[in-house]
CSV table of C-alpha atoms and ligand atoms in Angstrom, one decimal:
chain,number,residue,atom,x,y,z
W,1,MET,CA,34.5,5.3,-11.5
W,2,ASN,CA,35.4,9.0,-11.1
W,3,MET,CA,33.5,12.2,-10.3
W,4,ASN,CA,32.5,12.6,-14.0
W,5,ASP,CA,30.8,9.2,-13.9
W,6,ILE,CA,29.0,10.1,-10.6
W,7,GLU,CA,27.9,13.5,-12.0
W,8,ARG,CA,26.7,11.9,-15.2
W,9,ALA,CA,24.7,9.4,-13.2
W,10,LEU,CA,23.2,12.1,-11.0
W,11,ARG,CA,22.3,14.2,-14.1
W,12,GLN,CA,20.6,11.2,-15.7
W,13,LEU,CA,18.6,10.7,-12.5
W,14,ARG,CA,17.9,14.4,-12.5
W,15,LEU,CA,19.3,14.8,-9.0
W,16,SER,CA,20.6,18.2,-9.6
W,17,GLY,CA,20.2,19.1,-5.9
W,18,ILE,CA,22.6,16.4,-4.9
W,19,HIS,CA,24.9,17.2,-7.8
W,20,ALA,CA,25.1,20.8,-6.8
W,21,THR,CA,26.4,20.1,-3.3
W,22,LEU,CA,28.3,16.9,-3.9
W,23,GLU,CA,31.8,18.5,-4.2
W,24,THR,CA,31.3,20.4,-0.9
W,25,ARG,CA,30.1,17.3,0.9
W,26,LEU,CA,33.0,15.3,-0.5
W,27,MET,CA,35.5,17.9,0.8
W,28,GLN,CA,33.8,18.0,4.2
W,29,ALA,CA,33.9,14.2,4.4
W,30,GLN,CA,37.6,14.1,3.4
W,31,ALA,CA,38.6,16.9,5.8
W,32,SER,CA,36.8,15.3,8.8
W,33,GLN,CA,37.3,11.7,7.8
W,34,GLN,CA,33.5,11.2,8.2
W,35,PRO,CA,32.2,7.7,7.9
W,36,PHE,CA,30.2,7.1,4.7
W,37,LEU,CA,26.8,7.0,6.3
W,38,GLU,CA,27.3,10.3,8.0
W,39,THR,CA,28.3,11.9,4.6
W,40,PHE,CA,25.3,10.3,3.0
W,41,TRP,CA,23.0,11.6,5.7
W,42,ALA,CA,24.4,15.1,5.2
W,43,ILE,CA,23.5,14.8,1.5
W,44,LEU,CA,20.0,13.8,2.3
W,45,GLN,CA,19.7,16.6,4.8
W,46,ASP,CA,19.7,19.0,1.9
W,47,PHE,CA,16.0,18.4,1.8
W,48,ASP,CA,14.3,20.8,4.2
W,49,TRP,CA,11.7,18.8,6.1
W,50,ARG,CA,10.6,21.9,7.9
W,51,PHE,CA,9.4,23.6,4.7
W,52,ASN,CA,6.4,21.3,4.4
W,53,PRO,CA,5.9,19.8,7.9
W,54,LYS,CA,3.0,17.6,6.8
W,55,LEU,CA,5.1,15.5,4.3
W,56,PRO,CA,5.2,11.7,5.3
W,57,ARG,CA,8.7,11.8,6.5
W,58,GLN,CA,8.8,8.4,8.1
W,59,ALA,CA,7.4,6.8,5.0
W,60,CYS,CA,10.0,8.5,2.8
W,61,PHE,CA,12.8,7.2,5.1
W,62,GLU,CA,11.1,3.7,4.9
W,63,LEU,CA,11.2,3.9,1.1
W,64,HIS,CA,14.9,4.9,1.3
W,65,THR,CA,15.7,1.6,3.1
W,66,LEU,CA,14.7,-0.1,-0.2
W,67,LYS,CA,12.9,-2.9,1.6
W,68,PHE,CA,10.0,-2.4,-0.8
W,69,ILE,CA,12.2,-3.4,-3.7
W,70,ALA,CA,13.3,-6.6,-2.0
W,71,GLU,CA,9.6,-7.3,-1.4
W,72,GLY,CA,8.4,-6.4,-4.8
W,73,GLY,CA,6.2,-3.6,-3.5
W,74,ASN,CA,5.3,-0.3,-5.1
W,75,ALA,CA,5.1,3.3,-4.0
W,76,LEU,CA,2.7,6.0,-5.1
W,77,ILE,CA,3.8,9.5,-4.3
W,78,ILE,CA,0.8,11.8,-4.9
W,79,GLY,CA,0.3,15.4,-4.2
W,80,LYS,CA,0.8,19.1,-5.0
W,81,PRO,CA,3.4,20.4,-7.4
W,82,GLY,CA,6.8,21.5,-6.1
W,83,THR,CA,6.4,19.6,-2.8
W,84,GLY,CA,9.4,17.3,-3.5
W,85,LYS,CA,7.7,14.2,-4.9
W,86,SER,CA,10.3,13.8,-7.8
W,87,HIS,CA,13.1,14.7,-5.4
W,88,VAL,CA,12.2,11.9,-3.1
W,89,ALA,CA,11.6,9.4,-5.9
W,90,LYS,CA,15.0,10.3,-7.4
W,91,ALA,CA,16.7,10.0,-4.0
W,92,VAL,CA,15.3,6.5,-3.7
W,93,ALA,CA,16.3,5.6,-7.2
W,94,TYR,CA,19.8,6.9,-6.6
W,95,GLN,CA,20.1,4.9,-3.3
W,96,ALA,CA,18.9,1.8,-5.3
W,97,THR,CA,21.7,2.3,-7.9
W,98,LEU,CA,24.2,2.6,-5.0
W,99,GLN,CA,22.9,-0.8,-3.7
W,100,GLY,CA,23.5,-2.3,-7.1
W,101,TYR,CA,19.9,-2.5,-8.2
W,102,HIS,CA,19.1,-2.0,-11.9
W,103,VAL,CA,17.0,1.1,-12.0
W,104,ARG,CA,15.1,2.9,-14.8
W,105,TYR,CA,13.8,6.4,-14.5
W,106,LEU,CA,11.2,7.8,-16.9
W,107,GLU,CA,9.4,11.1,-17.3
W,108,ALA,CA,6.2,9.1,-17.6
W,109,ASP,CA,4.0,11.0,-20.0
W,110,ALA,CA,6.6,11.9,-22.6
W,111,GLU,CA,8.1,8.5,-22.6
W,112,LEU,CA,4.8,6.7,-22.9
W,113,ALA,CA,3.7,9.0,-25.7
W,114,ARG,CA,6.9,8.6,-27.6
W,115,HIS,CA,6.8,4.8,-27.5
W,116,ALA,CA,3.1,4.4,-28.0
W,117,LEU,CA,3.6,5.9,-31.4
W,118,ALA,CA,6.7,3.9,-32.2
W,119,ALA,CA,7.0,1.0,-34.6
W,120,HIS,CA,6.4,-2.5,-33.1
W,121,ASP,CA,10.1,-3.4,-32.6
W,122,GLU,CA,10.7,-0.1,-30.8
W,123,GLU,CA,7.7,-0.6,-28.6
W,124,GLN,CA,8.8,-4.1,-27.7
W,125,ARG,CA,12.2,-2.8,-26.8
W,126,MET,CA,10.7,-0.2,-24.5
W,127,LEU,CA,8.5,-2.8,-22.9
W,128,ARG,CA,11.6,-4.9,-22.2
W,129,GLU,CA,13.5,-1.9,-20.8
W,130,CYS,CA,10.5,-1.1,-18.5
W,131,THR,CA,10.1,-4.8,-17.4
W,132,GLU,CA,13.7,-5.8,-16.7
W,133,PRO,CA,14.9,-3.3,-14.1
W,134,ASP,CA,14.5,-4.0,-10.4
W,135,LEU,CA,13.0,-0.6,-10.0
W,136,LEU,CA,11.0,1.5,-12.4
W,137,VAL,CA,10.3,5.2,-11.6
W,138,LEU,CA,7.4,6.7,-13.5
W,139,ASP,CA,7.8,10.4,-12.7
W,140,ASP,CA,5.0,12.9,-13.1
W,141,LEU,CA,2.3,10.6,-14.5
W,142,PHE,CA,-0.6,12.6,-16.0
W,143,LEU,CA,1.4,15.8,-16.0
W,144,ALA,CA,-0.1,16.5,-19.4
W,145,ARG,CA,-3.6,15.5,-18.1
W,146,ARG,CA,-5.1,13.0,-20.4
W,147,ILE,CA,-2.8,10.5,-22.0
W,148,SER,CA,-3.6,8.8,-25.3
W,149,GLU,CA,-5.3,5.5,-25.6
W,150,ALA,CA,-2.1,3.9,-26.9
W,151,SER,CA,-0.1,5.4,-24.0
W,152,ALA,CA,-2.7,4.1,-21.5
W,153,GLU,CA,-2.5,0.6,-23.0
W,154,LEU,CA,1.3,0.7,-22.8
W,155,LEU,CA,1.2,1.8,-19.2
W,156,GLN,CA,-1.3,-1.1,-18.5
W,157,THR,CA,1.1,-3.6,-20.1
W,158,ILE,CA,4.1,-2.3,-18.1
W,159,VAL,CA,2.2,-2.4,-14.8
W,160,HIS,CA,0.8,-5.9,-15.5
W,161,ARG,CA,4.2,-7.4,-16.5
W,162,ARG,CA,6.0,-5.9,-13.5
W,163,TYR,CA,3.2,-7.0,-11.2
W,164,LYS,CA,3.5,-10.6,-12.3
W,165,LEU,CA,7.3,-10.5,-11.8
W,166,ARG,CA,6.9,-8.7,-8.5
W,167,ARG,CA,9.1,-5.9,-9.6
W,168,SER,CA,8.7,-2.5,-8.0
W,169,ILE,CA,7.4,0.7,-9.5
W,170,VAL,CA,7.5,4.2,-7.9
W,171,VAL,CA,5.0,6.6,-9.4
W,172,THR,CA,4.8,10.3,-8.8
W,173,SER,CA,1.8,12.3,-9.8
W,174,ASN,CA,0.1,15.6,-9.2
W,175,ARG,CA,-3.2,13.9,-9.8
W,176,VAL,CA,-5.2,12.2,-7.0
W,177,ILE,CA,-6.0,8.6,-7.9
W,178,GLN,CA,-9.7,9.2,-7.8
W,179,ASP,CA,-9.2,11.1,-11.1
W,180,TRP,CA,-7.0,8.6,-12.9
W,181,GLY,CA,-9.9,7.2,-14.8
W,182,LYS,CA,-10.3,10.7,-16.4
W,183,TYR,CA,-6.7,11.0,-17.3
W,184,LEU,CA,-6.6,7.4,-18.7
W,185,GLY,CA,-9.7,8.1,-20.7
W,186,ASP,CA,-11.3,4.9,-19.3
W,187,ASN,CA,-12.3,3.8,-15.8
W,188,THR,CA,-11.7,0.0,-16.4
W,189,THR,CA,-8.1,0.6,-17.4
W,190,ALA,CA,-7.7,2.8,-14.4
W,191,THR,CA,-9.1,0.1,-12.1
W,192,THR,CA,-6.9,-2.7,-13.5
W,193,ILE,CA,-3.8,-0.5,-13.3
W,194,LEU,CA,-4.6,0.7,-9.8
W,195,ASP,CA,-5.5,-2.8,-8.5
W,196,ARG,CA,-2.0,-4.0,-9.4
W,197,LEU,CA,-0.1,-0.9,-8.4
W,198,MET,CA,-1.8,-0.7,-5.0
W,199,HIS,CA,-1.8,-4.4,-4.1
W,200,HIS,CA,1.5,-4.1,-2.2
W,201,ALA,CA,2.0,-0.3,-2.1
W,202,ALA,CA,3.0,2.5,0.1
W,203,MET,CA,0.8,5.5,-0.4
W,204,LEU,CA,2.6,8.8,0.2
W,205,GLU,CA,0.6,12.0,0.2
W,206,PHE,CA,2.5,15.2,-0.4
W,207,GLU,CA,0.5,18.1,1.0
W,208,GLY,CA,2.1,21.5,1.2
W,209,LYS,CA,3.6,24.6,-0.5
W,210,SER,CA,5.7,24.6,-3.7
W,211,TYR,CA,9.4,24.8,-3.1
W,212,ARG,CA,9.7,25.9,-6.7
W,213,LEU,CA,7.6,29.0,-6.0
W,214,LYS,CA,9.7,29.7,-2.9
W,215,GLU,CA,12.9,29.5,-5.0
W,216,ALA,CA,11.4,31.7,-7.7
W,217,ALA,CA,10.3,34.3,-5.1
W,218,ALA,CA,13.8,34.3,-3.7
W,219,ARG,CA,15.3,34.9,-7.1
W,220,ILE,CA,12.9,37.8,-7.8
W,221,ALA,CA,13.9,39.3,-4.4
W,222,ARG,CA,17.5,39.0,-5.4
W,223,GLY,CA,16.8,40.7,-8.7
W,224,THR,CA,17.7,37.8,-10.9
W,225,SER,CA,15.1,36.3,-13.2
W,226,HIS,CA,16.7,32.9,-13.8
W,227,ASP,CA,18.7,30.2,-12.0
W,228,ALA,CA,22.0,31.5,-10.9
D,1,ADP,N1,11.4,20.5,1.3
D,1,ADP,C1,12.3,20.7,0.3
D,1,ADP,N2,13.6,21.1,0.7
D,1,ADP,C2,14.5,21.3,-0.3
D,1,ADP,N3,14.3,21.3,-1.6
D,1,ADP,C3,13.0,21.0,-2.0
D,1,ADP,C4,12.0,20.7,-1.1
D,1,ADP,N4,10.9,20.4,-1.8
D,1,ADP,C5,11.2,20.5,-3.1
D,1,ADP,N5,12.5,20.8,-3.2
D,1,ADP,C6,13.2,21.2,-4.5
D,1,ADP,O1,12.2,21.9,-5.3
D,1,ADP,C7,12.3,21.5,-6.6
D,1,ADP,C8,10.9,20.9,-7.0
D,1,ADP,O2,10.7,19.7,-6.3
D,1,ADP,P1,10.2,18.4,-7.1
D,1,ADP,O3,10.6,17.2,-6.3
D,1,ADP,O4,10.5,18.5,-8.5
D,1,ADP,O5,8.6,18.6,-6.9
D,1,ADP,P2,7.4,17.8,-7.4
D,1,ADP,O6,7.9,16.6,-8.1
D,1,ADP,O7,6.6,17.5,-6.2
D,1,ADP,O8,6.6,18.7,-8.3
D,1,ADP,C9,13.4,20.5,-6.7
D,1,ADP,O9,14.6,21.1,-7.1
D,1,ADP,C10,13.5,19.9,-5.3
D,1,ADP,O10,14.8,19.5,-5.0
D,2,MG,MG1,7.8,16.1,-10.2
């Protein structure tokens, strides 16, 4: 394991925030001979809890303990765009990999659409890959609003299989669950999916302002139109 491996893993988990500050944190830790937990805490502090004071901070920390994985529970992180839902889901996923859990992260809509159209073998492989890990992260479900009937069926199968095996799923979505029937195209499918997802689940509501917009505004103020 070297820095390249770590950077690759962070990129795969799309934890660019942690990636960006990792070298600095590493140097700080080495210079001050900080214990690992303190270093890790500093990495987590990169998230500004004051920016959206209504975020369920305790529930995020609770997720970060990974107890829910040991218990086969789920987490639904629902709320406004840019409030840090994916950030928190990825931080939890990353922590799980550090603890030796087998984790799979998917950008939900795109991955479901791609595999719902795939040949039988390919679809079976995807199902296996979504069933086997200890933790599955389905990021940004219903980003594209309605998903196809085939995608909805695939999602239902994944949720059912993992439920039977008591394996955890973390879902993030901008869509309130009351509207899921609309995005799944069918209320019965929505009910069976939600029944299983919510049976042993933490519900985290992310209310607040978009950090993306804040960053974009800061860039405009600096006179640059894109990420530096
Ligand atoms: N409170 C915060 N403090 C620091 N960075 C944040 C905060 N909220 C969001 N971000 C950053 O803003 C960007 C968008 O957040 P993201 O988690 O993708 O939002 P969401 O998934 O809710 O749409 C990411 O780069 C994330 O790291
Ligand atoms: Mg997101």
